[in-house]
Short mmCIF file of C-alpha atoms in Angstrom, two decimals:
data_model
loop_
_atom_site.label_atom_id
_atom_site.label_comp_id
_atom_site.label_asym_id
_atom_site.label_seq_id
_atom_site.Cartn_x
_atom_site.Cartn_y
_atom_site.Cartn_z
CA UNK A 1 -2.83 -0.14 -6.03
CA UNK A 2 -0.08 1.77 -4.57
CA UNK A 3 2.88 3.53 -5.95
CA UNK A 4 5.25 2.02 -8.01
CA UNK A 5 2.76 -1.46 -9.37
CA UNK A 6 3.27 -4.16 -7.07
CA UNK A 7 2.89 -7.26 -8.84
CA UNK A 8 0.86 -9.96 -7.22
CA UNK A 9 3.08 -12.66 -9.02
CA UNK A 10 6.97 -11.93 -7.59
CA UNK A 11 8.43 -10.86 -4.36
CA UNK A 12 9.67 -7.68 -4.72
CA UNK A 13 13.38 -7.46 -4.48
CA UNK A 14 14.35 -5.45 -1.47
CA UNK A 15 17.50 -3.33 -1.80
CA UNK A 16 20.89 -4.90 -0.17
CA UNK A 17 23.21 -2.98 1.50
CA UNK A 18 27.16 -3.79 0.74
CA UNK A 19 29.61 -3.98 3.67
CA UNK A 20 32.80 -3.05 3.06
CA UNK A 21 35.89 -3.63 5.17
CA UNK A 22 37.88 -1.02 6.51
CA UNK A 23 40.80 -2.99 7.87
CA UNK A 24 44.19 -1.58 7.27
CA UNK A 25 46.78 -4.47 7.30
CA UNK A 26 48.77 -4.56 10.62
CA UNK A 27 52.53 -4.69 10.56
CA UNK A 28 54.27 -6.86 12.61
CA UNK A 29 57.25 -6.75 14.48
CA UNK A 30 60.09 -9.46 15.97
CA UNK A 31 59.64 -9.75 19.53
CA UNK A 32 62.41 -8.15 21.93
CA UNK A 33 64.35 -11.21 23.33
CA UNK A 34 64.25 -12.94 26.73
CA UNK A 35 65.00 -10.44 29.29
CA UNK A 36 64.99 -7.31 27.46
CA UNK A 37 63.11 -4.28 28.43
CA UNK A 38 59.88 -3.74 26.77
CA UNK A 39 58.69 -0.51 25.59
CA UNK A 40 55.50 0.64 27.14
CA UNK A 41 53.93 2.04 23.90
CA UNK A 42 54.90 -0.35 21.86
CA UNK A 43 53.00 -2.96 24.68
CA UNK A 44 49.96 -0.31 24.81
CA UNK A 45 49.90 -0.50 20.94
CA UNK A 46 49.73 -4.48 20.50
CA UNK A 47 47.39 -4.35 23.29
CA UNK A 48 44.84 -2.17 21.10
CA UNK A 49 46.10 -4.17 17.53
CA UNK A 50 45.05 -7.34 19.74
CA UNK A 51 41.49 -6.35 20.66
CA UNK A 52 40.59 -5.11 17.15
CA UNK A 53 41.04 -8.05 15.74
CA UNK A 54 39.01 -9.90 18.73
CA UNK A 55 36.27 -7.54 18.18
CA UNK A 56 36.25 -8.03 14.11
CA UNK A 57 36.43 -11.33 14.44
CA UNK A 58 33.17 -11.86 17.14
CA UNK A 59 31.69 -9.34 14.09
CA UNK A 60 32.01 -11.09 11.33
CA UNK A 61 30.90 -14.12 13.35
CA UNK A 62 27.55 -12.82 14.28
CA UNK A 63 26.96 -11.27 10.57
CA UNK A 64 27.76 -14.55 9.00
CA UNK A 65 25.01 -16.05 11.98
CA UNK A 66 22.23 -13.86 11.01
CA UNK A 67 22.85 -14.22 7.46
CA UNK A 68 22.56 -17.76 7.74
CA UNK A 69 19.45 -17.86 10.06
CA UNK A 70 16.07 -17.09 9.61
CA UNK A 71 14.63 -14.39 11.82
CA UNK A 72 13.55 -15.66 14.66
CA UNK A 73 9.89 -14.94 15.97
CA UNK A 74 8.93 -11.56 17.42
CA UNK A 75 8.90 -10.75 21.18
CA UNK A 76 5.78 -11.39 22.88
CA UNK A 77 3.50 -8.58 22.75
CA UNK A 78 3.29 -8.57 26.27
CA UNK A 79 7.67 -7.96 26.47
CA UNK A 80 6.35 -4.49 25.46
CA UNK A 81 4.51 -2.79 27.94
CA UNK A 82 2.98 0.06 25.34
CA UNK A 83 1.79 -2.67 22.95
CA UNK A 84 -1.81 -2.82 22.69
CA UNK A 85 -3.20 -6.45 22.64
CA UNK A 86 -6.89 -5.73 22.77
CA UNK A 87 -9.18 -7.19 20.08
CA UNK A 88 -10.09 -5.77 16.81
CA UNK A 89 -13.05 -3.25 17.11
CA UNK A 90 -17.00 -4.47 16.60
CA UNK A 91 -17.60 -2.98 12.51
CA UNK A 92 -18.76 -4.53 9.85
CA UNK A 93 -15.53 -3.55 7.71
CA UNK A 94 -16.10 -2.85 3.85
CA UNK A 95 -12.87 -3.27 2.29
CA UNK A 96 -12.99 -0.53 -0.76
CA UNK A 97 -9.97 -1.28 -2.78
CA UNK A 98 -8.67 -4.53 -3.71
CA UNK A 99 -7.33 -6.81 -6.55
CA UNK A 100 -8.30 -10.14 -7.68
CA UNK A 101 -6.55 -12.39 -10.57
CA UNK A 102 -8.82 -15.19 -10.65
CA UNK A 103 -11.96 -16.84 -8.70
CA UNK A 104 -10.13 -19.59 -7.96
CA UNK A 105 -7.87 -17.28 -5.37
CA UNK A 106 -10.60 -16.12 -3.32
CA UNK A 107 -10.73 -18.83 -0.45
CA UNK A 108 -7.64 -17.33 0.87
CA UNK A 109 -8.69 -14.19 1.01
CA UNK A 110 -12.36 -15.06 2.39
CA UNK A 111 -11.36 -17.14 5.11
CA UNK A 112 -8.71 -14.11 6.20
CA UNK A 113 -11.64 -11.87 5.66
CA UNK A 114 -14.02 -13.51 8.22
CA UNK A 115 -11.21 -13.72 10.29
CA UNK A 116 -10.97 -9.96 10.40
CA UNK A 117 -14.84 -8.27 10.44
CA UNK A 118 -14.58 -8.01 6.43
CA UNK A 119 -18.13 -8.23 4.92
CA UNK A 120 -17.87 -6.75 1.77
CA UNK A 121 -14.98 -6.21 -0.98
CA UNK A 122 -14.99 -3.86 -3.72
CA UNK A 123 -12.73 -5.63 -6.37
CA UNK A 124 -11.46 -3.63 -8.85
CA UNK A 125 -10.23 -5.43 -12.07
CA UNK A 126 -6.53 -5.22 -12.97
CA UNK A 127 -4.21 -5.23 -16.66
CA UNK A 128 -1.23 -8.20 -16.09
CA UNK A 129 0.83 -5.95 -15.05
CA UNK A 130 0.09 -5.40 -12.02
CA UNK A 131 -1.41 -8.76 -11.25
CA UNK A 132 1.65 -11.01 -12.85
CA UNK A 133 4.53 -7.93 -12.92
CA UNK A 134 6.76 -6.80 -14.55
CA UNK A 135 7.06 -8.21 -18.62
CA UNK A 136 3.46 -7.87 -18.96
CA UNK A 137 2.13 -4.69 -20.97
CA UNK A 138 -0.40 -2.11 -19.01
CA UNK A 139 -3.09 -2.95 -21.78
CA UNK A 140 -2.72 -6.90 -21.61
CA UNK A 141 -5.73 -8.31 -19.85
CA UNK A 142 -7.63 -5.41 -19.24
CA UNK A 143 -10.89 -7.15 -20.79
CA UNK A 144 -10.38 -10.48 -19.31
CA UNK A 145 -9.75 -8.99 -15.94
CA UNK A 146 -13.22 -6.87 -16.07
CA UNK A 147 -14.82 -9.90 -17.43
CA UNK A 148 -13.70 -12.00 -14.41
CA UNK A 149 -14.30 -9.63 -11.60
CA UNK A 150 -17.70 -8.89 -13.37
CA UNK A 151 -18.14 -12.80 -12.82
CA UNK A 152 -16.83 -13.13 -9.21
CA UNK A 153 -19.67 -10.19 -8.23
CA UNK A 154 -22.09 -12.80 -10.02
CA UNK A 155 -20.79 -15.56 -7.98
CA UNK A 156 -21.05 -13.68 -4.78
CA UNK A 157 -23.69 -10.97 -5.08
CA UNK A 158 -23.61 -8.53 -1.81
CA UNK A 159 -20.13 -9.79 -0.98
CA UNK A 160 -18.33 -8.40 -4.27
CA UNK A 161 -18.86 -5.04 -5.59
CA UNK A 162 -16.95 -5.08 -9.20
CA UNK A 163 -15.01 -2.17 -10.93
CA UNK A 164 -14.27 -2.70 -14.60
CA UNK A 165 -11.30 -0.76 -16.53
CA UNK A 166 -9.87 0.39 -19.61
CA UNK A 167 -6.97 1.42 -21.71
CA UNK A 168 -7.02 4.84 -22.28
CA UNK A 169 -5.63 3.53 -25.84
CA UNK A 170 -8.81 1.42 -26.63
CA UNK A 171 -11.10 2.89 -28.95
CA UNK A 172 -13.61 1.36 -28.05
CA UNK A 173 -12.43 2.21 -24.78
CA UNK A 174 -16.20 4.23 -23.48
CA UNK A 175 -18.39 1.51 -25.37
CA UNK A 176 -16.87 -1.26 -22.87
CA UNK A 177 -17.47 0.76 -19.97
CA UNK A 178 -21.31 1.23 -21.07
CA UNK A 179 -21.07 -2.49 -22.03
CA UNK A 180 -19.78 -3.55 -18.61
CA UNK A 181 -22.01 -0.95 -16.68
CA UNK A 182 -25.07 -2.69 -18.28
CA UNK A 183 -23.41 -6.48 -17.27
CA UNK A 184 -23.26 -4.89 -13.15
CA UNK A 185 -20.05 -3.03 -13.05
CA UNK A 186 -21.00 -0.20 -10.57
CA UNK A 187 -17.49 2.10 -11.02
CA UNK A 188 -14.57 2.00 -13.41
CA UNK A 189 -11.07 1.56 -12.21
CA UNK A 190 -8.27 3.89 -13.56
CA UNK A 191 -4.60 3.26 -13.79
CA UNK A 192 -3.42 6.20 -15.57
CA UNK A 193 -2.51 8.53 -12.96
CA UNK A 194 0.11 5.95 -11.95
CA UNK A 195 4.22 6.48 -13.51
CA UNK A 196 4.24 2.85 -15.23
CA UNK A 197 1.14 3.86 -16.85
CA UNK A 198 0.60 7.47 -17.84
CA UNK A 199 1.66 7.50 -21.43
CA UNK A 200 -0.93 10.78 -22.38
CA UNK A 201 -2.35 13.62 -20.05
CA UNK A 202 -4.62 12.95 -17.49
CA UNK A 203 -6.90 15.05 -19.67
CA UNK A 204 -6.16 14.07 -23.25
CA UNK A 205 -9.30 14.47 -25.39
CA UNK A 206 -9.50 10.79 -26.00
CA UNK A 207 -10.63 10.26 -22.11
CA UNK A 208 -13.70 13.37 -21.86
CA UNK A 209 -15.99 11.47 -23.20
CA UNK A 210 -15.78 8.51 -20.69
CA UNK A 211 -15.63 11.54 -17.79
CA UNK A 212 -18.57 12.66 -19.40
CA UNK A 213 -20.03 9.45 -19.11
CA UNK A 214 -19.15 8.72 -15.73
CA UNK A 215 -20.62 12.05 -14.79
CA UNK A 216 -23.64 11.79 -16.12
CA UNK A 217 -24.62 8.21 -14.77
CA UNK A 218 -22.52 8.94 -11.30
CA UNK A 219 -20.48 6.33 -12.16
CA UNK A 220 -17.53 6.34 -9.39
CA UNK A 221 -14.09 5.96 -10.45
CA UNK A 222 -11.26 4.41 -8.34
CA UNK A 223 -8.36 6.53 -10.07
CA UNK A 224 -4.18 6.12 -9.00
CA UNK A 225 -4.01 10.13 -8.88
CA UNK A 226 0.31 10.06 -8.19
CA UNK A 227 -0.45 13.74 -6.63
CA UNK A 228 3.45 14.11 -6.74
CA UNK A 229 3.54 14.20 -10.21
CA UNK A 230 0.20 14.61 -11.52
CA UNK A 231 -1.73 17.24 -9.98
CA UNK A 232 -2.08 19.29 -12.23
CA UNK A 233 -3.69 17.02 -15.33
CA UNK A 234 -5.60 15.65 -12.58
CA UNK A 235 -7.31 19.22 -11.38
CA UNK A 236 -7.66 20.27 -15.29
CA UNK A 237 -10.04 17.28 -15.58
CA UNK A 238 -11.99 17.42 -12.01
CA UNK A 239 -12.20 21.50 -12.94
CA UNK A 240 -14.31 20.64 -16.22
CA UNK A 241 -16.13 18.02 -14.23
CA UNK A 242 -16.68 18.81 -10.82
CA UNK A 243 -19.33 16.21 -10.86
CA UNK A 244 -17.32 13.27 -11.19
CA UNK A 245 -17.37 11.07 -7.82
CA UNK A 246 -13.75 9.70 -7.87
CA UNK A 247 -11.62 8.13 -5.19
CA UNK A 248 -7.91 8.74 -5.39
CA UNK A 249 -6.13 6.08 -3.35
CA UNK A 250 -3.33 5.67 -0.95
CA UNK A 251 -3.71 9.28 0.65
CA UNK A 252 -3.13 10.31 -3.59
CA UNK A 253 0.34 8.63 -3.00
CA UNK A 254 1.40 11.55 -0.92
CA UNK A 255 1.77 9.06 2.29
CA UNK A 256 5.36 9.50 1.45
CA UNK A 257 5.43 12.75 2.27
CA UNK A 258 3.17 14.02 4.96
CA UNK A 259 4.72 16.83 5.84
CA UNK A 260 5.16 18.14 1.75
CA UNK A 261 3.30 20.21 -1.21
CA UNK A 262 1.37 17.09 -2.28
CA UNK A 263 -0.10 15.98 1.05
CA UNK A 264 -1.49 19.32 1.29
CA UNK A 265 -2.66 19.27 -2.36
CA UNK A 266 -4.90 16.70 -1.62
CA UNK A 267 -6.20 18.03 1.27
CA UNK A 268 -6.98 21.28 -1.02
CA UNK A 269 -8.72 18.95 -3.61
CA UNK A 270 -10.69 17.22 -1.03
CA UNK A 271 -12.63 21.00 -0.06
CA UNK A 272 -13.01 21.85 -3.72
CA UNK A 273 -14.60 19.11 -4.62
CA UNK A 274 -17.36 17.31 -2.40
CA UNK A 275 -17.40 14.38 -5.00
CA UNK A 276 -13.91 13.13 -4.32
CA UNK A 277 -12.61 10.47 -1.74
CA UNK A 278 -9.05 8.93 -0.69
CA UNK A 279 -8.67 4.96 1.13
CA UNK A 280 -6.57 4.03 3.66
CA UNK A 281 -4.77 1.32 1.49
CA UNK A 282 -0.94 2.14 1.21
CA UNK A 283 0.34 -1.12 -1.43
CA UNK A 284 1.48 -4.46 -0.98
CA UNK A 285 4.45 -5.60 0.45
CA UNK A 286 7.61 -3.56 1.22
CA UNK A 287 5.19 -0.29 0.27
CA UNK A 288 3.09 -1.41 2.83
CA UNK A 289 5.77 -1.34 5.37
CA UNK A 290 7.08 1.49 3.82
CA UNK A 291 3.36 3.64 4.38
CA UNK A 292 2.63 2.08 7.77
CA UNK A 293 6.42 3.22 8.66
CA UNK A 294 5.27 7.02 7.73
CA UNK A 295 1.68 6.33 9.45
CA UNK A 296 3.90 5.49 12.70
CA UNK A 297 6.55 8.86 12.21
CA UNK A 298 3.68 11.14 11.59
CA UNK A 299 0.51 9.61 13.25
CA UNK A 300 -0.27 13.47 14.25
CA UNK A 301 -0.59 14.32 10.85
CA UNK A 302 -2.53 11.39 9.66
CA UNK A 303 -4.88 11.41 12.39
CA UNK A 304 -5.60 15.14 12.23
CA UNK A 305 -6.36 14.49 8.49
CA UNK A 306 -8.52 11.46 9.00
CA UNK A 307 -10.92 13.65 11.50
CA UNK A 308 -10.96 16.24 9.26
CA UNK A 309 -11.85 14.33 6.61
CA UNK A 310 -13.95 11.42 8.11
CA UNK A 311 -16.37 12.14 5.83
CA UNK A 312 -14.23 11.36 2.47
CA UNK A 313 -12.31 8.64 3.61
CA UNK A 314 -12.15 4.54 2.83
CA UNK A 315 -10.68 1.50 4.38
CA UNK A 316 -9.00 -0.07 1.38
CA UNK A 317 -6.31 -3.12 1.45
CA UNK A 318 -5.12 -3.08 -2.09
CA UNK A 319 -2.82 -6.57 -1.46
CA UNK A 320 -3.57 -8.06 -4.43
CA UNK A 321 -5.26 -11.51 -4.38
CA UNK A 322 -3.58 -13.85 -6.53
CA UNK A 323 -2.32 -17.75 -6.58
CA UNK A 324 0.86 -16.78 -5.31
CA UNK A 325 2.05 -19.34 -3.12
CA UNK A 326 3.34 -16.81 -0.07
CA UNK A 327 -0.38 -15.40 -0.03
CA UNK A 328 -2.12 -17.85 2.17
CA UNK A 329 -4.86 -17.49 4.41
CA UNK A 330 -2.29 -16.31 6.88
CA UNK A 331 -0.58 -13.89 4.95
CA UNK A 332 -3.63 -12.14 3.58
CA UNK A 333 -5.08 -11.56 7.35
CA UNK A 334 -2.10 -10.04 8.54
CA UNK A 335 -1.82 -7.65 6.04
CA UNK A 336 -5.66 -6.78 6.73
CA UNK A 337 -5.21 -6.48 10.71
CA UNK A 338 -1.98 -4.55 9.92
CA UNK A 339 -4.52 -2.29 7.70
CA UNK A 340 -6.94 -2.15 10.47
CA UNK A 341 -4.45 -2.16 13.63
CA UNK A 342 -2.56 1.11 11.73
CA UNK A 343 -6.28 3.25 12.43
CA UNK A 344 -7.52 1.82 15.55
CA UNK A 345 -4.47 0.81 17.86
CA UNK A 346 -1.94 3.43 19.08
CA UNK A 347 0.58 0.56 18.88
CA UNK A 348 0.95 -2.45 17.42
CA UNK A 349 3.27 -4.96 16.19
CA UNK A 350 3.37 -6.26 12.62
CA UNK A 351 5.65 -8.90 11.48
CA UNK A 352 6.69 -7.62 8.01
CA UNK A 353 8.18 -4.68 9.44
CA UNK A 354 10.38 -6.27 11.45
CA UNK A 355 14.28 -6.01 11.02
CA UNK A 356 15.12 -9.61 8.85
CA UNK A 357 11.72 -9.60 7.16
CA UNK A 358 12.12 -8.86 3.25
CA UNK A 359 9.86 -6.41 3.43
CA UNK A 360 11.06 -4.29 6.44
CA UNK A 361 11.72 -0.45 5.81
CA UNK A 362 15.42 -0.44 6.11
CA UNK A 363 15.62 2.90 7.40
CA UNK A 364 13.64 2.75 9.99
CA UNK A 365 15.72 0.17 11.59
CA UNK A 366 12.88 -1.51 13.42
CA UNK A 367 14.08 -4.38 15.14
CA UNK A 368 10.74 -5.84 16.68
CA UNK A 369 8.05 -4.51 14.21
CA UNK A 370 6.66 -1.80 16.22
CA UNK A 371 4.53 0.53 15.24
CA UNK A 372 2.16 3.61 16.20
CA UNK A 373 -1.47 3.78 14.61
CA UNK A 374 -3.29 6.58 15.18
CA UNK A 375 -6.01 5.42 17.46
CA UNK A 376 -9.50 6.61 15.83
CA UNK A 377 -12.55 7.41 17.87
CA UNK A 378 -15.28 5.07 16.84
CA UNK A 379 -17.01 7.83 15.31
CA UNK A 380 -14.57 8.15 12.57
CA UNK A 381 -14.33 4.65 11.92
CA UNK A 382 -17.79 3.73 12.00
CA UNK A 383 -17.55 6.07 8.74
CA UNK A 384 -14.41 5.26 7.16
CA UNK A 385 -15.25 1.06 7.56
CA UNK A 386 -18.70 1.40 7.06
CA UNK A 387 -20.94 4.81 5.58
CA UNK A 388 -18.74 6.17 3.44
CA UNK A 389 -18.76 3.68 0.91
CA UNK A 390 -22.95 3.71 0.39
CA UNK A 391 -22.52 7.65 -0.23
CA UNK A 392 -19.62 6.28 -2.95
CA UNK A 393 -22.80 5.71 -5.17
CA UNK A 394 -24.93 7.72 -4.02
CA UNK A 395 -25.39 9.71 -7.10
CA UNK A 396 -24.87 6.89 -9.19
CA UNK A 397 -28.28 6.85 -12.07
CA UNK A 398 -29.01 2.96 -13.96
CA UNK A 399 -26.86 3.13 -17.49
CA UNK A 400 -28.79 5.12 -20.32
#
């Protein structure tokens, strides 16, 4: 999941910006009588007075029209001559990093997923939080949620691969990850890397003996690493277990800042440590926009990074599939060909970026939804959609 918890079960509220008249009040003035001689600047000043008030009035007009209106429906692609309309390239897409609430929401998400060359989903399980938002505790649900995804892999074995997770606050917190290991949960899922959930060091004592654990079996962990904030805890731990196969998401939530300390961070973790991975996933909703936005500014710097680091990289969605009735079938396979058209198109249009959409980056100020992706060679995706997820668990042993 991406920075900042996007909750599967409310529409994020997007900020609004206030207008504010500026309008000074005109004074006005008897007019000369019949016949008398009219003074130029005084005519000249009226003249000016007159057209302000034409122009704020065909203003307001049009604001109080597009308030009132829905956006209208995007340009055709073909409007824009740089806009790449070609199909989705031939892979057999393994979608590393995604979120389900319940079995029940899955037909969405399959049918969008056939749609777009998806064949395999790793599903990691979630607290309520971040499935049902805000007013929901980071420990509530945890076991239900492990339980469930633990039975969707059951229900469709070589289409699901299931992550369980924790609390770091559990007690029994390393027994239920040996419990769920033995039940077919093949990594654990960590939230506590992530603002809304760090309440204790990355490396508190309580959590080395399920690093130890996950060491020692190979058991892959899918860990929010905020590298803006957390670096440091996060290094102590991966510098007393170098072993430890983990994949930090969302670029280690340094997609915000390409260009700063934390991007690079990651890129110095990534040669340390041979073990560790990043995904492509950004977030849901306005941080999707919001990543894809920084994707288009800085496609240099994303695509050198992604051919450096073919090798350690994941396609990940990270939408989160739940009930909600805006996530239809629809919905759910344009985020993934948003996902997909961001690494293999070097532009493309996507609707939620659009000026009017509630999810549009505001200061980007794009009015059509166009975007630059960086335009991967096949070689690179071949291994980002497809090999790099078997080497994942590679040195993953059966539980003891």
């Amino acid at each position: 999941m991406a920075t900042g918890l996007h909750p599967g079960g409310s529409r994020q509220a997007m900020s609004k910006r206030k207008k504010k008249s500026g309008e000074t009040p005109v004074q006005t003035h008897a007019a000369p009588a019949s016949g008398a001689p009219r003074d130029p600047a005084r005519t000249i000043l009226w003249a000016l007075v007159a057209g302000l008030l034409v122009m704020n009035f065909v203003t307001l007009a049009a604001l109080g029209r597009r308030t009132r209106q829905k956006p209208g429906p995007l340009p055709h692609a073909a409007e824009h001559g740089s806009i790449q309309t070609s199909p989705l390239r031939d892979f057999a897409v393994v979608n590393a990093h995604e979120h389900v609430y319940k079995k029940s929401h899955l037909d969405n998400y399959f049918a969008a997923a056939e749609k777009t060359g998806i064949v395999k989903t790793l599903f990691v399980a979630s607290s309520a939080f971040t499935l049902l938002g805000q007013g929901h505790a980071p420990d509530e649900m945890t076991d239900w949620s492990s339980e469930e995804v633990l039975r969707i892999a059951r229900a469709f074995p070589g289409r699901v691969t299931p992550f369980c997770t924790i609390h770091p606050g559990d007690p029994a917190a390393l027994d239920k990850v040996k419990k769920y290991a033995a039940e077919g949960a093949v990594g654990l899922k960590l939230y506590t890397g992530h603002g809304s959930f760090h309440d204790r060091p990355l490396d508190a004592l309580e959590m080395l003996p399920i690093y130890a654990y996950c060491q020692e079996t190979g058991l892959p962990i899918c860990w929010h690493v905020n590298l803006m904030r957390y670096a440091n805890e996060f290094e102590r731990v991966m510098a007393r277990f170098p072993g430890l196969t983990v994949i930090i998401p969302h670029f280690g939530v340094a997609f915000y800042r390409p260009t700063g300390k934390p991007f690079h961070r990651l890129e110095k973790l990534l040669d340390a440590y041979p073990n560790l991975y990043t995904d492509t996933s950004l977030g849901t909703r306005s941080i999707l926009v919001h990543g894809l936005e920084m994707v288009s500014e800085y496609r240099d710097v994303f695509r050198a990074f992604c051919d450096r680091y073919s090798d350690r990289i994941l396609f990940g969605t990270d939408m989160v599939v739940t009930g909600n009735s805006e996530k239809t079938s629809a919905w759910i396979e344009a985020v993934i060909l948003a996902c997909r058209n961001m690494l293999e198109k070097d532009t493309y249009v996507f609707s939620f970026a659009a000026r009017g959409s509630p999810y549009a980056y505001a200061p980007a100020q794009n009015t059509y939804g166009i975007l630059h992706g960086l335009a991967l060679s096949d070689e690179v995706l071949r291994k980002i959609y497809e090999t790099n997820f078997d080497k994942v668990f590679a040195q993953k042993s059966p539980p003891p």
